[in-house]
PDB file of C-alpha atoms in Angstrom:
ATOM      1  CA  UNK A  16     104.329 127.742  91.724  1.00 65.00           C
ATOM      2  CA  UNK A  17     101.394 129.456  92.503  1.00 82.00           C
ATOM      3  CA  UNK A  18      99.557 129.912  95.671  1.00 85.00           C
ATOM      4  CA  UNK A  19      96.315 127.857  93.683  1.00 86.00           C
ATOM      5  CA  UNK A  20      98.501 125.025  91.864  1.00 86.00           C
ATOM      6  CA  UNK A  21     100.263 124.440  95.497  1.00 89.00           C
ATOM      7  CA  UNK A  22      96.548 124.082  97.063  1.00 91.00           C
ATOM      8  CA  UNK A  23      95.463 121.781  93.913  1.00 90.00           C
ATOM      9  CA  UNK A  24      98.631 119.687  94.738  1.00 90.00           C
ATOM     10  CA  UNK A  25      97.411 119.776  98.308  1.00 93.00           C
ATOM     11  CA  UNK A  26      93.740 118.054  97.335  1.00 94.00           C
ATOM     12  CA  UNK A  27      95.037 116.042  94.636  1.00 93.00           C
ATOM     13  CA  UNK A  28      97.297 114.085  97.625  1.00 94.00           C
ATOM     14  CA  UNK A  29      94.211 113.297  99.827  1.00 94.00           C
ATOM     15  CA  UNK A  30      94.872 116.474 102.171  1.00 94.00           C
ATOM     16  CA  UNK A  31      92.433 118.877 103.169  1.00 93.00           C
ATOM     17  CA  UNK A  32      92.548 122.633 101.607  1.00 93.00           C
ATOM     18  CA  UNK A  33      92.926 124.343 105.228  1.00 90.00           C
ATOM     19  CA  UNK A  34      92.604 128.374 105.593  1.00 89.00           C
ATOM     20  CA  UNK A  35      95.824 127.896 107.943  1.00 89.00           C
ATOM     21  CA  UNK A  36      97.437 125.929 104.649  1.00 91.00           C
ATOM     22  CA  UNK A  37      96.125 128.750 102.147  1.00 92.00           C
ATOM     23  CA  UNK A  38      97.415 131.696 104.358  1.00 92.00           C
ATOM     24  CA  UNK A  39     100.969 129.877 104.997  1.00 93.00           C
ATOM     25  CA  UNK A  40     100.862 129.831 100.628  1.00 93.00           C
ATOM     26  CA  UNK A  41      99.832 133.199 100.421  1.00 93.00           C
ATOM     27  CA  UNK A  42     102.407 134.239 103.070  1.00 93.00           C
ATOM     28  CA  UNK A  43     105.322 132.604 101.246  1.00 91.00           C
ATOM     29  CA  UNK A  44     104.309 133.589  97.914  1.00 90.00           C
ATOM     30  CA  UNK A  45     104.831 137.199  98.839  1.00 90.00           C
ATOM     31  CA  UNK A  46     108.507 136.719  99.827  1.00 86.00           C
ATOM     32  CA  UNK A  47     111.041 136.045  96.803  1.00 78.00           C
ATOM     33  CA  UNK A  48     113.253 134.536  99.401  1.00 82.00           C
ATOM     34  CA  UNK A  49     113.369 131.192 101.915  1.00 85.00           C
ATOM     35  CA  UNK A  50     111.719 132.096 105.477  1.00 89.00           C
ATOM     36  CA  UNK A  51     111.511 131.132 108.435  1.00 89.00           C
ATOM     37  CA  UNK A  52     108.696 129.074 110.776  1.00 91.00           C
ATOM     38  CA  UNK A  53     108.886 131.577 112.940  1.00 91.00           C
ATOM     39  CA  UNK A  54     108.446 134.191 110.592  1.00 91.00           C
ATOM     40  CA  UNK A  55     105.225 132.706 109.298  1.00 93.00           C
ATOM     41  CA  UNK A  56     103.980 132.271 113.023  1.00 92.00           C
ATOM     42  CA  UNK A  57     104.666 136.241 113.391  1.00 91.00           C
ATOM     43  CA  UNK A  58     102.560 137.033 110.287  1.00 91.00           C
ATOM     44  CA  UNK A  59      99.819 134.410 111.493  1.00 90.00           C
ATOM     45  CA  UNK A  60      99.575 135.279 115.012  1.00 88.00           C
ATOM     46  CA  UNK A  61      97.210 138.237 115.159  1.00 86.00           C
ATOM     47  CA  UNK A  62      94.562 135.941 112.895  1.00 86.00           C
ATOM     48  CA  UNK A  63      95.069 132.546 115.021  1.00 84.00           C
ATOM     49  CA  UNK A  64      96.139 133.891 118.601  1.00 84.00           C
ATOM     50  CA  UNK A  65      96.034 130.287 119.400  1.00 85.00           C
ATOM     51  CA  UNK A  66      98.056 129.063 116.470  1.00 85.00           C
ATOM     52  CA  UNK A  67     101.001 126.264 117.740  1.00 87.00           C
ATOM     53  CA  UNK A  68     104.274 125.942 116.879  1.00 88.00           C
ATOM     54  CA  UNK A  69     103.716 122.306 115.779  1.00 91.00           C
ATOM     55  CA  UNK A  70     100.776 123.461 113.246  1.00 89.00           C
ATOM     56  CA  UNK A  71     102.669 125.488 111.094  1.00 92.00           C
ATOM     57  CA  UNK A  72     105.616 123.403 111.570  1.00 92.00           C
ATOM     58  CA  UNK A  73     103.674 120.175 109.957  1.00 93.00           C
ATOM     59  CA  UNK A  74     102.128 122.021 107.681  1.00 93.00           C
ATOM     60  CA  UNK A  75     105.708 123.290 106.129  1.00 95.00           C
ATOM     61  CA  UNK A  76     106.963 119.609 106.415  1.00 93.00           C
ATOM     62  CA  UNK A  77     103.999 118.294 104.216  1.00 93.00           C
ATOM     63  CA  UNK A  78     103.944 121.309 101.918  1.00 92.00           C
ATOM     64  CA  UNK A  79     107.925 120.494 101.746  1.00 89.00           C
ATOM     65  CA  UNK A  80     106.889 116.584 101.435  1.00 90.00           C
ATOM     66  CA  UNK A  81     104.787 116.952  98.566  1.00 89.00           C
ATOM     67  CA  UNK A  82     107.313 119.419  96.533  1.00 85.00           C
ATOM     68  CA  UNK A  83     105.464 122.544  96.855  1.00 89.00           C
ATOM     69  CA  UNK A  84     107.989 124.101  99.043  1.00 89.00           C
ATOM     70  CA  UNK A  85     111.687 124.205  98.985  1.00 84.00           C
ATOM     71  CA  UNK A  86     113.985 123.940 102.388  1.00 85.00           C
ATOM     72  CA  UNK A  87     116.859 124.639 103.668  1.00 82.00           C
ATOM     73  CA  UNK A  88     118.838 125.136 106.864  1.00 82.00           C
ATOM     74  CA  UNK A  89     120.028 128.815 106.995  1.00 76.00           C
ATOM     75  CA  UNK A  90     121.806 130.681 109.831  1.00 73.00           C
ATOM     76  CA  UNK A  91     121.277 127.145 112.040  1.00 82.00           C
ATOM     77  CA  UNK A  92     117.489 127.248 111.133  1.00 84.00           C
ATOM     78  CA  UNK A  93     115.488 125.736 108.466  1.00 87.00           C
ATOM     79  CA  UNK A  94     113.644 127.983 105.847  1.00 85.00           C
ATOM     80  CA  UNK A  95     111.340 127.407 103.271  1.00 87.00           C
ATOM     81  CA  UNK A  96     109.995 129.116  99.666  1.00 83.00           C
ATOM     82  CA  UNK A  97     107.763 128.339  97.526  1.00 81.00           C
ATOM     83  CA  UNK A  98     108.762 126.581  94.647  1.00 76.00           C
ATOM     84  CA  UNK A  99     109.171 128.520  91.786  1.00 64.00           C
ATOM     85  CA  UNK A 100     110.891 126.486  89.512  1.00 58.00           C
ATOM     86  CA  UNK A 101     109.642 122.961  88.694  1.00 62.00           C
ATOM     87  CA  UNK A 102     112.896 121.835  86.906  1.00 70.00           C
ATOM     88  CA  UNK A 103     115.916 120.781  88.899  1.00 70.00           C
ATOM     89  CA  UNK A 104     117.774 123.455  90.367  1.00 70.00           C
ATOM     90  CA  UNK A 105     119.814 125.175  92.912  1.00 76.00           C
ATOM     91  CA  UNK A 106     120.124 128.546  94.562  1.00 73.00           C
ATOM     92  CA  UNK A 107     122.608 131.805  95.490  1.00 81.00           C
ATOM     93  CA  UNK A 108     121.451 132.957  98.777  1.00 78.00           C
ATOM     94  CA  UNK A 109     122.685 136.401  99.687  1.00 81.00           C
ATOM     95  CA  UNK A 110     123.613 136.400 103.566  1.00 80.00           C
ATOM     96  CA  UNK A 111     122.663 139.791 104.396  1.00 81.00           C
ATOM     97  CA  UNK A 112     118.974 140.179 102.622  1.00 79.00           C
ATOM     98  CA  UNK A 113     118.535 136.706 102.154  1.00 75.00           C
ATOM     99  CA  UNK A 114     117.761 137.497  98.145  1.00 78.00           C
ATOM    100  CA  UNK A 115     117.951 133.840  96.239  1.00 78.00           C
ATOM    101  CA  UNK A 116     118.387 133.558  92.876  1.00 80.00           C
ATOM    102  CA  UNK A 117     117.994 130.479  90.806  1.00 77.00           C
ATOM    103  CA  UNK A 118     121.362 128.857  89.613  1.00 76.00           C
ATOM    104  CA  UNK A 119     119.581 126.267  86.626  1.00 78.00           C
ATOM    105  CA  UNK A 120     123.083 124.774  85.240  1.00 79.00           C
ATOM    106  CA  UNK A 121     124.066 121.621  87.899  1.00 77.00           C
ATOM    107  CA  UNK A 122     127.474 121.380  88.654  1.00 77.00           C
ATOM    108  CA  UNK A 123     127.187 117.866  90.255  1.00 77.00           C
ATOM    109  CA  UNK A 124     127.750 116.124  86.550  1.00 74.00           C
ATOM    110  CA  UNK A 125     130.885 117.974  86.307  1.00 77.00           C
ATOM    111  CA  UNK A 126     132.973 116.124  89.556  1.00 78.00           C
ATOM    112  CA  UNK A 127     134.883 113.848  88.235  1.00 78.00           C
ATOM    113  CA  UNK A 128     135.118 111.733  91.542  1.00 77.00           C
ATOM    114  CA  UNK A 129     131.388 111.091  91.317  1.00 74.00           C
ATOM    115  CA  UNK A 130     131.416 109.395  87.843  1.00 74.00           C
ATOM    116  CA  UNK A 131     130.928 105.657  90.100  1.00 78.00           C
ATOM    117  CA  UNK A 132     128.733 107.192  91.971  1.00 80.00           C
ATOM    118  CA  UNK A 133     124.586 105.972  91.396  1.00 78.00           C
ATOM    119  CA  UNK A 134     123.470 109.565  93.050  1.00 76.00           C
ATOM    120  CA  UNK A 135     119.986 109.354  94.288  1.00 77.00           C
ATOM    121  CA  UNK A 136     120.403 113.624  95.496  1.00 75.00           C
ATOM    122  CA  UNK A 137     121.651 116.372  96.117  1.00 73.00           C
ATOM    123  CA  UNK A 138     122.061 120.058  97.233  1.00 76.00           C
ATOM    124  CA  UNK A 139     124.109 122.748  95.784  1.00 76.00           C
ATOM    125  CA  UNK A 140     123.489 126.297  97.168  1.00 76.00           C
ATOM    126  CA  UNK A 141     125.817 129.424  97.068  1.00 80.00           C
ATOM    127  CA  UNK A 142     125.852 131.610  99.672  1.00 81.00           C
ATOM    128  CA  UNK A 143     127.051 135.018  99.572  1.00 85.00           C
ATOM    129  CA  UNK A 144     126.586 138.694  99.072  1.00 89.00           C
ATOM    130  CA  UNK A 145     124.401 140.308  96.533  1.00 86.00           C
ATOM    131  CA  UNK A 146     125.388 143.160  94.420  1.00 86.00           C
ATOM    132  CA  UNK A 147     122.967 145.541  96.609  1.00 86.00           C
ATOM    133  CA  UNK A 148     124.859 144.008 100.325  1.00 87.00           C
ATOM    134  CA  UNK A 149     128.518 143.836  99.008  1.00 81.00           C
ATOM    135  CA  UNK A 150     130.430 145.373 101.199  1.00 65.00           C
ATOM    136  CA  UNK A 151     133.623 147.461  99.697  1.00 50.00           C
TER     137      UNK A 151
END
């Protein structure tokens, strides 16, 4: 998704296009994998000295909210990306560099035990190493 369609999705829900919200965007749409809060508060901080915890922190959760950003809890923190896919998927994370890849086939339709199941969703990510952090 891009940085403009995110901000469009934004407006379109009743929320205000914020230069806080736009910069968060433009942050996360220069990193190919999830981040953290606290690494958008680093790259904010020199611009808002001010900027709180709890403003960037709602901000992710309504981005997340409306779909424009995907999460997930990483290394006991949650992380976020922008969406770049607007089909359902799921993810290889690579534990060193934190590369993700998209994984587009869903492997929850093939478990047989979940046949009687009425799932309403789910999560399926991979974690790993990529072929640049394998170790021998």
């Amino acid at each position: 998704m891009l940085v403009s369609e995110a901000l469009l999705k934004i407006k379109t829900n009743g929320y205000k296009i914020t230069e806080k919200r736009k910069e968060i965007l433009t942050f996360l749409s220069q990193h190919p994998q999830y981040v953290s809060g606290s690494d958008v508060i680093q790259h904010l901080k020199n611009d808002h000295p001010g900027l709180s915890y709890d403003t960037v922190y709602r901000n992710l959760a309504l981005c997340s909210e409306l779909g424009i950003l995907e999460e997930t809890e990483f290394a006991g923190e949650k992380k976020y990306q922008l969406c770049a896919e607007s089909d359902h998927h799921h993810h290889f994370i690579c534990l060193k560099c934190g590369e993700t890849r998209v994984i587009k086939n869903c492997p929850i339709h093939d478990i047989p035990e979940m046949n009687d199941f009425h799932i309403t969703g789910h999560k399926f990510e991979v974690y790993g190493y990529c072929r640049l952090c394998k170790t021998p």
